[in-house]
Coordinates of C-alpha atoms in Angstrom, one line a residue:
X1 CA 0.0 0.0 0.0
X2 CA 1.1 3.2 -0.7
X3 CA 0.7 5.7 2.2
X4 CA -0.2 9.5 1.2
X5 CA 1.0 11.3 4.4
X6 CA 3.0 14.4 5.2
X7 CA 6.2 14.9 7.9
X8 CA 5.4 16.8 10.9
X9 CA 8.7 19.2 10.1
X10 CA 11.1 20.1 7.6
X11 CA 14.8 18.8 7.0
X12 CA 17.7 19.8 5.5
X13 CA 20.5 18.8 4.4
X14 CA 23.8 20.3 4.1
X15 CA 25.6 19.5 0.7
X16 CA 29.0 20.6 -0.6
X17 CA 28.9 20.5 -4.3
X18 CA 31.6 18.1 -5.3
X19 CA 31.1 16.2 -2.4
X20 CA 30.5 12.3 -2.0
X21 CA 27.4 12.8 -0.2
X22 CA 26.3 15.7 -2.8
X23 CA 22.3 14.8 -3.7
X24 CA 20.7 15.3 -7.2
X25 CA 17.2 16.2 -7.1
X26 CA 15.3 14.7 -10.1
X27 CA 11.6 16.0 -11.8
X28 CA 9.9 15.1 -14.4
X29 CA 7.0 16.3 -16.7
X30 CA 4.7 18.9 -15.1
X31 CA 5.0 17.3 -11.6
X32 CA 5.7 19.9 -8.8
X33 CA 5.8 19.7 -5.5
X34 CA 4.8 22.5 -3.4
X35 CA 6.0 22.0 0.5
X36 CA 4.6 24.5 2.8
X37 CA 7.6 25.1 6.0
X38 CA 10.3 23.0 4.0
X39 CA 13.9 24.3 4.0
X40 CA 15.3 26.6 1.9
X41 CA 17.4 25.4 -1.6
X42 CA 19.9 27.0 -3.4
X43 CA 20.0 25.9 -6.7
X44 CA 24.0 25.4 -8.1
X45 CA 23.6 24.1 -11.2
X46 CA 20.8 22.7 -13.5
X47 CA 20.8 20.5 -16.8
X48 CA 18.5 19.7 -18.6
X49 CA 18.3 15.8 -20.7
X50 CA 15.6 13.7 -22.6
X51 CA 15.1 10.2 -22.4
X52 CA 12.0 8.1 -23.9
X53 CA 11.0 11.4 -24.9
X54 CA 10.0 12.6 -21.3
X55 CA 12.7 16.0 -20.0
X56 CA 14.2 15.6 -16.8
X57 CA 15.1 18.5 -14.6
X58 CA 17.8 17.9 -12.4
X59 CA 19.5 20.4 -9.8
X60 CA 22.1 20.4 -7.4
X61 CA 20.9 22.1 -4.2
X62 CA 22.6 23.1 -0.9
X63 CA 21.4 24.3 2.6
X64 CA 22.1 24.1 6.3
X65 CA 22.2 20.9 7.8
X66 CA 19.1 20.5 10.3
X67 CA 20.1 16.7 12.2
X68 CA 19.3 15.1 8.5
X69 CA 20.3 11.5 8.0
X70 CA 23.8 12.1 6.3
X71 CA 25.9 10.0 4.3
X72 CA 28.1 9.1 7.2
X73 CA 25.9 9.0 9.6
X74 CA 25.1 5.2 9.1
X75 CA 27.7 3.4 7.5
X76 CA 31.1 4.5 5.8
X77 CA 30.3 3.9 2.4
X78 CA 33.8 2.9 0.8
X79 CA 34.0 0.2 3.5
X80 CA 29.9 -1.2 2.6
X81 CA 27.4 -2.7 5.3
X82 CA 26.5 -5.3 7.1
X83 CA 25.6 -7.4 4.7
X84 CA 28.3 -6.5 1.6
X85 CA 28.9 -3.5 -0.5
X86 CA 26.5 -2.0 -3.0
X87 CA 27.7 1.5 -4.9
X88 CA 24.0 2.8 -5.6
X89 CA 20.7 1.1 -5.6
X90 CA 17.6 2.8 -6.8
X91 CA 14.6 2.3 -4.6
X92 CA 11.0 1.8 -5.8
X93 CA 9.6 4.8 -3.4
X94 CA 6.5 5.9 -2.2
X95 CA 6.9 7.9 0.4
X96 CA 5.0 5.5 3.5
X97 CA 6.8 4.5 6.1
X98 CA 7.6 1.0 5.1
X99 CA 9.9 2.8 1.8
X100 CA 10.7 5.5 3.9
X101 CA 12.4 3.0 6.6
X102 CA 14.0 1.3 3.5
X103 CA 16.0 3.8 2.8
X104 CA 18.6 4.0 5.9
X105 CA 18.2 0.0 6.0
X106 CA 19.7 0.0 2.2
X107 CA 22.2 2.6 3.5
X108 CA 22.8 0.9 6.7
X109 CA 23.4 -2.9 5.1
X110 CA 25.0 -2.4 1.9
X111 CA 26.9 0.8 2.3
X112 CA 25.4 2.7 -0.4
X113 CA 24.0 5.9 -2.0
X114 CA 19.8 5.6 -2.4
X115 CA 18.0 6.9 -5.4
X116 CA 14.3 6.9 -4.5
X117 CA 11.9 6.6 -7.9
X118 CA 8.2 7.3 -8.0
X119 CA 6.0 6.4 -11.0
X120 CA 3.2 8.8 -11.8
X121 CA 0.5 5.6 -12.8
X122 CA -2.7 7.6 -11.8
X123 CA -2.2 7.3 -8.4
X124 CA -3.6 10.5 -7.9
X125 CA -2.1 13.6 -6.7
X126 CA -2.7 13.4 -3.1
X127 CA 0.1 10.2 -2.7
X128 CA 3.1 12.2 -4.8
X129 CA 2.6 15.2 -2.6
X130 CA 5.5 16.0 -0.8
X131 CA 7.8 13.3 -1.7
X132 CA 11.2 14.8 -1.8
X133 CA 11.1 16.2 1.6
X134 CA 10.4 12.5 2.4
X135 CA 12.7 11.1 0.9
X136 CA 15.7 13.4 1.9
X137 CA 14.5 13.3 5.1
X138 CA 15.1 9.2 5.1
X139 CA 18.6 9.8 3.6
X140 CA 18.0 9.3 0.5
X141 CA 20.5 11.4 -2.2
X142 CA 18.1 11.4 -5.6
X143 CA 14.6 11.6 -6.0
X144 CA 13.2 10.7 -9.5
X145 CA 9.8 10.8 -10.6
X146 CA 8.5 10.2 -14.1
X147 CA 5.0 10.8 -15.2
X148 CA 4.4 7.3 -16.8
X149 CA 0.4 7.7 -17.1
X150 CA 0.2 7.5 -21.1
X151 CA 2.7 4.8 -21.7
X152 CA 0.5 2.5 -19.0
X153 CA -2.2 2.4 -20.7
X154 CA -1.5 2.9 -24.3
X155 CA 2.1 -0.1 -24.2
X156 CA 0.5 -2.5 -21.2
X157 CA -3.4 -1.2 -20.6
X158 CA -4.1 -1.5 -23.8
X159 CA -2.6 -4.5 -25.3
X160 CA -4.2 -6.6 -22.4
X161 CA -7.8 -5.0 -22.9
X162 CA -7.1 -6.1 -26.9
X163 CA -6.7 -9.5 -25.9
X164 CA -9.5 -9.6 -23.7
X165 CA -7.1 -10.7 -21.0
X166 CA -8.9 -11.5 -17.6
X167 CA -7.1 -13.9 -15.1
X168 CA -9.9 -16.3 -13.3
X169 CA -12.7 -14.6 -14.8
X170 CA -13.4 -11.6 -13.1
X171 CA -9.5 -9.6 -12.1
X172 CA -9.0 -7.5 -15.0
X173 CA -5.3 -7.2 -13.8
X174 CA -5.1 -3.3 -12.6
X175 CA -2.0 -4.0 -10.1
X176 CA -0.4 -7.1 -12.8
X177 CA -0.3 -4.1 -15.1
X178 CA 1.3 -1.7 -13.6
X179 CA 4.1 -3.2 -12.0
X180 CA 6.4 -3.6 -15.6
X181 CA 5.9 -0.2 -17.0
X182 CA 7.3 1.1 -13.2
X183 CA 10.0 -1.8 -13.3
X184 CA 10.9 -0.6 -16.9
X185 CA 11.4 2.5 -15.8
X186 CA 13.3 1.1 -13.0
X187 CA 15.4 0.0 -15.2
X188 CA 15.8 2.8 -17.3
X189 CA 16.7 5.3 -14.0
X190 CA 19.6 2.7 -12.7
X191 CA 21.4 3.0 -16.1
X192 CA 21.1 7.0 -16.4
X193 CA 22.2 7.5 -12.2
X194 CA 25.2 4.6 -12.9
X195 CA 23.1 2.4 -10.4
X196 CA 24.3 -1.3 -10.2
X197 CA 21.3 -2.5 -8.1
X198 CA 17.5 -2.0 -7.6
X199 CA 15.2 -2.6 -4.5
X200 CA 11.6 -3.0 -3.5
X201 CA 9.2 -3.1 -0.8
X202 CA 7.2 -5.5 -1.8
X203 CA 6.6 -8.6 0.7
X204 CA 8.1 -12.1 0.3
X205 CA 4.2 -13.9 0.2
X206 CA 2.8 -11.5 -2.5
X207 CA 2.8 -11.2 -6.0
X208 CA 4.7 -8.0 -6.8
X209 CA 7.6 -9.0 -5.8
X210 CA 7.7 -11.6 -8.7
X211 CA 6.7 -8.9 -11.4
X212 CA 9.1 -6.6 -10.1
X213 CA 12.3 -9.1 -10.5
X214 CA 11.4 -10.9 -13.7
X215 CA 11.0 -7.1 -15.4
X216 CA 14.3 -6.5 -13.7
X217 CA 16.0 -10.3 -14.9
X218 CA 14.6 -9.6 -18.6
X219 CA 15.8 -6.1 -19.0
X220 CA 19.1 -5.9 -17.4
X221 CA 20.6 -9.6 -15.7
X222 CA 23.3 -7.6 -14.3
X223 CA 21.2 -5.6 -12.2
X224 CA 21.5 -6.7 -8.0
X225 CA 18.0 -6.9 -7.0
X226 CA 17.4 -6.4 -3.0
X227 CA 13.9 -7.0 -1.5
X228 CA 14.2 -5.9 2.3
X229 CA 11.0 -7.9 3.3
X230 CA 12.9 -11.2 2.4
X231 CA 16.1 -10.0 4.8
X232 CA 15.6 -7.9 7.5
X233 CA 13.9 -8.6 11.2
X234 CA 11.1 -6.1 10.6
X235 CA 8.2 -7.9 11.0
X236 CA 5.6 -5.6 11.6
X237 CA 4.3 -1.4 11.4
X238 CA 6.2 -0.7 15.3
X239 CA 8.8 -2.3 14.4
X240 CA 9.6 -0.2 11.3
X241 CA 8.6 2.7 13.4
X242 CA 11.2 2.1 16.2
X243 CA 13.6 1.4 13.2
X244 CA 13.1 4.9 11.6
X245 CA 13.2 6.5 15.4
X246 CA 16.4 4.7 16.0
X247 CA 17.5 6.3 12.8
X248 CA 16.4 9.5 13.2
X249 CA 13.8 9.1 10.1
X250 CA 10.7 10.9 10.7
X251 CA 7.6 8.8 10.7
X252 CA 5.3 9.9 7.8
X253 CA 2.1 11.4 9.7
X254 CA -1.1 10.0 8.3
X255 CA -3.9 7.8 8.9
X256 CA -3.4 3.8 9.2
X257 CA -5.6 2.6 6.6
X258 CA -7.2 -0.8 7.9
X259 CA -7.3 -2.1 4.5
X260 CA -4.1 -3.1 1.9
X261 CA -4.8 -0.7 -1.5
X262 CA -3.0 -0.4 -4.7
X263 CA -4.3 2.5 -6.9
X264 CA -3.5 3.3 -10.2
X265 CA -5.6 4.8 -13.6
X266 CA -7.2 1.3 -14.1
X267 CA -8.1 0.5 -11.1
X268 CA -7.8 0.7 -7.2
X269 CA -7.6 -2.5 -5.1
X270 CA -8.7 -3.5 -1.2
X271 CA -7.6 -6.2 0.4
X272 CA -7.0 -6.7 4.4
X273 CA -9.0 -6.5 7.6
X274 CA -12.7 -7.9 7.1
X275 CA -11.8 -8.7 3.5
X276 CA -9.7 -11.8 4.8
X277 CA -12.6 -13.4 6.0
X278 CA -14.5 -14.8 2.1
X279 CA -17.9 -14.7 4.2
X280 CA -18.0 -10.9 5.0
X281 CA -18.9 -8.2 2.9
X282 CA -17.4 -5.8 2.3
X283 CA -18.3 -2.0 3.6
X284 CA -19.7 0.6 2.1
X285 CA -17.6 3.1 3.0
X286 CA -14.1 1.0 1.9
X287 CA -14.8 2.3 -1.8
X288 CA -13.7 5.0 -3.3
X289 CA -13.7 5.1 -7.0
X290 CA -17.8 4.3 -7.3
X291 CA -20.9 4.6 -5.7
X292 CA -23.2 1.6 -4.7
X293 CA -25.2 0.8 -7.4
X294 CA -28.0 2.0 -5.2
X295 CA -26.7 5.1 -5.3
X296 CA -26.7 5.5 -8.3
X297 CA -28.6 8.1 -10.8
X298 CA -32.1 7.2 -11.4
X299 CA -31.6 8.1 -14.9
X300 CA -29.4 5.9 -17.0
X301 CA -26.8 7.5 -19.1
X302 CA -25.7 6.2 -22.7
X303 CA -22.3 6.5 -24.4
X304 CA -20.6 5.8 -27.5
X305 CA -17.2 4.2 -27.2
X306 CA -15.1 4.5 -30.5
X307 CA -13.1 1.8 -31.1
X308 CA -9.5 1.6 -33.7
X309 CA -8.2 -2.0 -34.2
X310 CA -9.4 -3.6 -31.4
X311 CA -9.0 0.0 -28.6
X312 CA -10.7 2.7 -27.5
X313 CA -10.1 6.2 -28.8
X314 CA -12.7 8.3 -28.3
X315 CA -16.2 9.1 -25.9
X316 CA -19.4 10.1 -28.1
X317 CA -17.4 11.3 -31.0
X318 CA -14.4 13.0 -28.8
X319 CA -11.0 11.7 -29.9
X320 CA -9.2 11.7 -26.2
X321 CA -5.5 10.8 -25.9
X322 CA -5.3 7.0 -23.9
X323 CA -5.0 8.2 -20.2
X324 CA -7.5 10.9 -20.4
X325 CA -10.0 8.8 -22.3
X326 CA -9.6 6.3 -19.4
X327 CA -9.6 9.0 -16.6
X328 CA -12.9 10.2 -17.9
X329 CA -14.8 6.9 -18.0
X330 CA -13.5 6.3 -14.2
X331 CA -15.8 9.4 -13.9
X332 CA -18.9 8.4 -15.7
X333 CA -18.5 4.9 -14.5
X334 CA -17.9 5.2 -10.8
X335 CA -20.9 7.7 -10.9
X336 CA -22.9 5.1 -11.6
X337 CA -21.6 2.5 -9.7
X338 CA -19.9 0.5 -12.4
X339 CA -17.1 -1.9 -12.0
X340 CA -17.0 -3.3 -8.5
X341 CA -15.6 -7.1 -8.5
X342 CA -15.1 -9.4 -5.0
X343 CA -13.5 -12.4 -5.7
X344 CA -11.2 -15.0 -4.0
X345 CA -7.8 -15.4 -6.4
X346 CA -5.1 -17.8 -6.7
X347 CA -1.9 -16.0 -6.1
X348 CA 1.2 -16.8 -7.4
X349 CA 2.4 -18.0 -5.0
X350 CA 0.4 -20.5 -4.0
X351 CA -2.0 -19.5 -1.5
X352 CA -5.3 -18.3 -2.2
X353 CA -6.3 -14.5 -1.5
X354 CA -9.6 -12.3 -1.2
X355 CA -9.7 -8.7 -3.0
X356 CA -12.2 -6.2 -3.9
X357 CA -11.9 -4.2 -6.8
X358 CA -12.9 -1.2 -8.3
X359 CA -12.3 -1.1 -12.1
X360 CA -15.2 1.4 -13.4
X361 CA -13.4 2.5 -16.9
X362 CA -11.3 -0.5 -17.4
X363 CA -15.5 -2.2 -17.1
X364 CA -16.7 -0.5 -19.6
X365 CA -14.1 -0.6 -22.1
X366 CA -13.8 -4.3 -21.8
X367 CA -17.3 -4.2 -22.6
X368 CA -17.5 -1.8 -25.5
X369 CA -14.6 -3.7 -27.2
X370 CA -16.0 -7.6 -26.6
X371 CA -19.2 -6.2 -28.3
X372 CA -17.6 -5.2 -31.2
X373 CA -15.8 -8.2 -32.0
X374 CA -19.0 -9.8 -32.1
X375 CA -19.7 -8.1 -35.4
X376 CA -15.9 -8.1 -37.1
X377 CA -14.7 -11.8 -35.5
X378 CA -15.6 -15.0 -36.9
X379 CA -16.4 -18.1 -34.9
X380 CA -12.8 -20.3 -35.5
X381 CA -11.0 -16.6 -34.7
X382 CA -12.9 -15.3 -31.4
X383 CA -12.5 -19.2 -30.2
X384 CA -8.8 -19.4 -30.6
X385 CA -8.7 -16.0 -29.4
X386 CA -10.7 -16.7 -26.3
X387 CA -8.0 -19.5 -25.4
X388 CA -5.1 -17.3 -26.2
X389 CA -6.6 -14.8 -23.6
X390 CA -6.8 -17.0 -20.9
X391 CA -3.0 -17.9 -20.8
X392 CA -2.4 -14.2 -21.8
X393 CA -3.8 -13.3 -18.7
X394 CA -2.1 -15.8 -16.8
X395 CA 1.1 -14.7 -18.1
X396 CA 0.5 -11.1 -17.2
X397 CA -0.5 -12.2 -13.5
X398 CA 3.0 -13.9 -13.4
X399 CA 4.8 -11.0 -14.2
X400 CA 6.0 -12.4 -17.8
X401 CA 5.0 -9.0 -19.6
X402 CA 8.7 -8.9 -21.1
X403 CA 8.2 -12.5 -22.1
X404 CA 8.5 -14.1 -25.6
X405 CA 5.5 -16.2 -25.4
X406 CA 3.3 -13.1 -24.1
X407 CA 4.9 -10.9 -27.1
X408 CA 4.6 -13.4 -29.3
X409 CA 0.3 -13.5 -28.4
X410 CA 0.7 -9.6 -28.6
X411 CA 1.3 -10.1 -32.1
X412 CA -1.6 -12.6 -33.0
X413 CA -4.0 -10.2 -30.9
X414 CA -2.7 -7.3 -33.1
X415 CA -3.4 -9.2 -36.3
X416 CA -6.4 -10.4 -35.4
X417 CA -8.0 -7.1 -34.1
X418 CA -6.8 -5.4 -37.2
X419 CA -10.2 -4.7 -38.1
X420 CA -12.3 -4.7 -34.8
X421 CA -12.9 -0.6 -35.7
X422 CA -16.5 0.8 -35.3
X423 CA -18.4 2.3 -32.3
X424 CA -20.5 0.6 -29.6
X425 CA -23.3 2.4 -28.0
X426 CA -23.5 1.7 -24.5
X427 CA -26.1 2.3 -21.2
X428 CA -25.1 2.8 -18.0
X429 CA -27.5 2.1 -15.0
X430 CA -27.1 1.3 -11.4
X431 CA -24.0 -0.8 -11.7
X432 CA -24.6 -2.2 -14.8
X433 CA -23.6 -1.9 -18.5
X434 CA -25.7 -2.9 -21.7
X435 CA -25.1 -2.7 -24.8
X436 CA -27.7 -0.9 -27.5
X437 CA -26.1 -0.1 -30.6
X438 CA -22.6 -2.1 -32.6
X439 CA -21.4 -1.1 -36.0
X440 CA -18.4 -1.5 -38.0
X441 CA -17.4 -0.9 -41.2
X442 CA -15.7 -4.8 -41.3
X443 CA -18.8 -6.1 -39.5
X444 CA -19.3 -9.9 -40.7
X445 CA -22.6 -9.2 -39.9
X446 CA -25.1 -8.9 -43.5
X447 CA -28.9 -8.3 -42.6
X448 CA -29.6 -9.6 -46.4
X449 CA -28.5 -13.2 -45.1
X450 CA -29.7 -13.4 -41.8
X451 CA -33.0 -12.0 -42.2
X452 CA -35.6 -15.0 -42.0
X453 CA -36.8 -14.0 -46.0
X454 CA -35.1 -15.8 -48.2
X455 CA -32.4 -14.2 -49.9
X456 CA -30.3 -15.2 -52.7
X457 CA -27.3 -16.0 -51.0
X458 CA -28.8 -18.0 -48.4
X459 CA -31.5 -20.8 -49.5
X460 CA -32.8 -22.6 -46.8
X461 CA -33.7 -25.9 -48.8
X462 CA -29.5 -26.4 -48.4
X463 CA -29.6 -27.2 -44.8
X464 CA -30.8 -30.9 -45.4
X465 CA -27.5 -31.6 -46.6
X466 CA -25.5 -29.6 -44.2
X467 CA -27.6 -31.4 -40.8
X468 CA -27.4 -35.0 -42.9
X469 CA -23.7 -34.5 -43.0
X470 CA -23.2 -32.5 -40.0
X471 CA -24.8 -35.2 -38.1
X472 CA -23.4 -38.2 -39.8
X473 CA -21.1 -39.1 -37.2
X474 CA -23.9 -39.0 -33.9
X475 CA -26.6 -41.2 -36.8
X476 CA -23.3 -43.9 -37.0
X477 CA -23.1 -44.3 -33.6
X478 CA -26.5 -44.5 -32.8
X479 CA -26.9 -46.7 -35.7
X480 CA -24.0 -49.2 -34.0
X481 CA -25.4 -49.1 -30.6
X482 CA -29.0 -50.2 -32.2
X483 CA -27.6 -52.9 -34.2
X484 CA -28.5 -51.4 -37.4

């Protein structure tokens, strides 16, 4: 879970510019924080780069030392840790306390410089506020954070919603997602800080930590990978709280969420608490992306997806770039109560796990786009594809995304989607989603030949022979079993 909190006071930290301990302070897009009470920064120097097409701003700052965590104040870095030598490691980072108690445990066992990294995945603003205080405050010397929004849902969002990818019928895979395109970029931020290994927070019974490391073993082998949860003898939130006191790391100040939640543009997740117990149901007030279905308008509300090979592109005639086309549907759809899914899962791992989740868009995309293959798909082709999706989606839940096999289904999905282009016409009402209207310019569909006149095309006196033939094989065996 990622924890949205703010520190109860500022830090500094005092930086000479050519300095061992000197910290780079990394932004990217239009992201920028505004910390009410922080200390002051000099700025000494700024470049400017692009990589992947997104700028990064990066400044050198200095200030007054205010009882920071310093370089030194751990470990002596050229000698390493308690547990070996590391140079720099670059931390997946959301500001909570488990990450934020990370940081001097990194610094503290392998002897090394931190880069904390933050993916902007639609988290929502309220969770990347105040994040480089944070992390400075924990010791850490960078602070990256790329705005990775469109490429989620246009290079992983949308290639699973193309292949109609659900894993055990109802998990339309928000968290599976997300966890390669911030791995990727992982990745990508270890190479341009000279990083020679990576780190998470993920725990050693879930999921995550799986999709984290095979992103990490198919992009760059050479890469250490460090998962704290699997080392250290934190076993609980007061023990990483007397941790961070012993390391003078302030505690992030918010409230204890009783449940587990992963948020991001597709979707947001629960899990924890009452949820662990299959017979309860869940609360009302747990949700936060929709309304009960209750709730809901009175009034139903109708919309025309527009669909281009096989993914949507725009909302009643409005083309909308991928992550704002999705952002608005969590609007419409969550207004009316759309999306929510309880279901008992078989991790990865081997146990089995309750979650509830809220997928309101992602819901009615996945409808708008199954609907139109009904028209453009012929019956061999939406079979096979219908069995290609089902160990898509497993794939995806393993954290394979950077595998051949799933590439290689990317490809057949891409081909055979080709010319799923049309609109579908769907209505919204208290929690549910119907469909009214289908068209496509490929549509398979001809009225002249299904109508029930008789056409040219199709003469009805030609189905003796199909059903004589057809059924050949059931009239042989009922002809053996009678003696005939």
């Amino acid at each position: 879970m990622t924890t949205a909190g703010g520190l109860s006071g500022a830090v500094g930290i005092s930086v000479r510019p050519n300095s061992s301990a000197a910290c780079l302070v990394q932004k990217v897009g239009a992201l920028s924080n505004s910390l009410p009470g922080a200390a002051s920064v000099q700025v000494s120097g700024c470049q400017n780069k692009a990589r992947n097409g997104q700028a990064i701003r990066c400044a050198m700052a200095t200030g007054k030392e205010h009882g920071a965590v310093t370089a030194a104040s751990i470990v002596d870095q050229n000698k390493g840790g308690l547990r070996g030598k590391l140079n720099k490691v670059v931390l997946a980072y959301s500001g909570g306390l488990d990450t934020s108690v990370i940081v001097p445990w990194l610094r503290e066992n392998y002897g090394c410089e931190v880069v904390c990294f933050t993916a902007d995945v639609g988290q929502g603003a309220i969770e990347l506020e105040g994040l480089e205080k944070k992390a400075k405050a924990s010791g850490a010397c960078q602070l990256v954070v790329k705005d990775l929004r469109e490429e989620f849902v246009s290079e992983y969002i949308y290639p699973c919603l193309r292949a109609g990818a659900v894993y055990e019928r109802k998990y339309l895979l928000g968290t599976s997602m997300a966890r390669p395109v911030i791995a990727k970029a992982m990745v990508d931020v270890a190479k341009e800080v000279g990083a020679d290994a990576v780190a998470h927070g993920c725990t050693g019974k879930g999921n995550d930590q799986v999709r984290f490391e095979l992103t990490f073993y198919a992009l760059n082998p050479e890469l250490k990978v460090v998962a704290p949860w699997r080392e250290w003898d934190i076993t609980g939130r007061e023990d990483a709280i007397e941790y961070a006191k012993k390391h003078n790391v302030p505690v992030p100040v918010s409230k204890k969420s009783i449940y587990s939640r992963d948020r991001n543009l597709w979707h947001l997740s629960h899990e924890g608490d009452i949820l662990e117990d299959p017979a309860n149901e869940p609360k009302e007030d747990m949700y936060m992306m929709s309304v009960a279905p209750e709730n809901a308008p009175s009034e139903p509300e109708y919309l025309e997806i527009g669909i281009i090979a096989g993914v949507p592109v725009s909302i009643n005639g409005r083309n909308l770039s991928p992550a704002s086309l999705l952002a608005e549907l969590n609007e419409i759809g969550g207004k009316h109560g759309i999306g929510r899914i309880d279901m008992v899962e078989n991790r990865l791992v081997g146990m089995k796990s309750r979650g509830v989740y809220e997928t309101p868009g992602g819901t009615i995309m996945a409808a708008a786009v199954r609907e139109l293959e009904a028209l453009t798909l012929d019956r061999e082709t939406m079979q096979w594809k219908d069995m290609v999706a089902l160990k898509y989606a497993e794939l995806v839940y393993a954290g394979r995304w950077f595998d051949p096999l799933r590439q290689s289904f990317d490809a057949f999905m891409e081909n055979i989607t080709a010319t799923t282009t049309g609109s579908v016409t769907l209505k919204l009402y208290k929690g549910s989603v119907n469909v009214t209207s289908r068209k496509s310019p490929y549509s398979l569909y001809r009225e002249d030949i299904s109508s029930f006149e008789n056409g040219e095309i199709y003469n009805q006196a030609d189905a003796e022979g199909f059903i004589r033939l057809y059924g050949l094989p059931t009239r042989v065996r009922a002809m053996l079993e009678k003696g005939i």
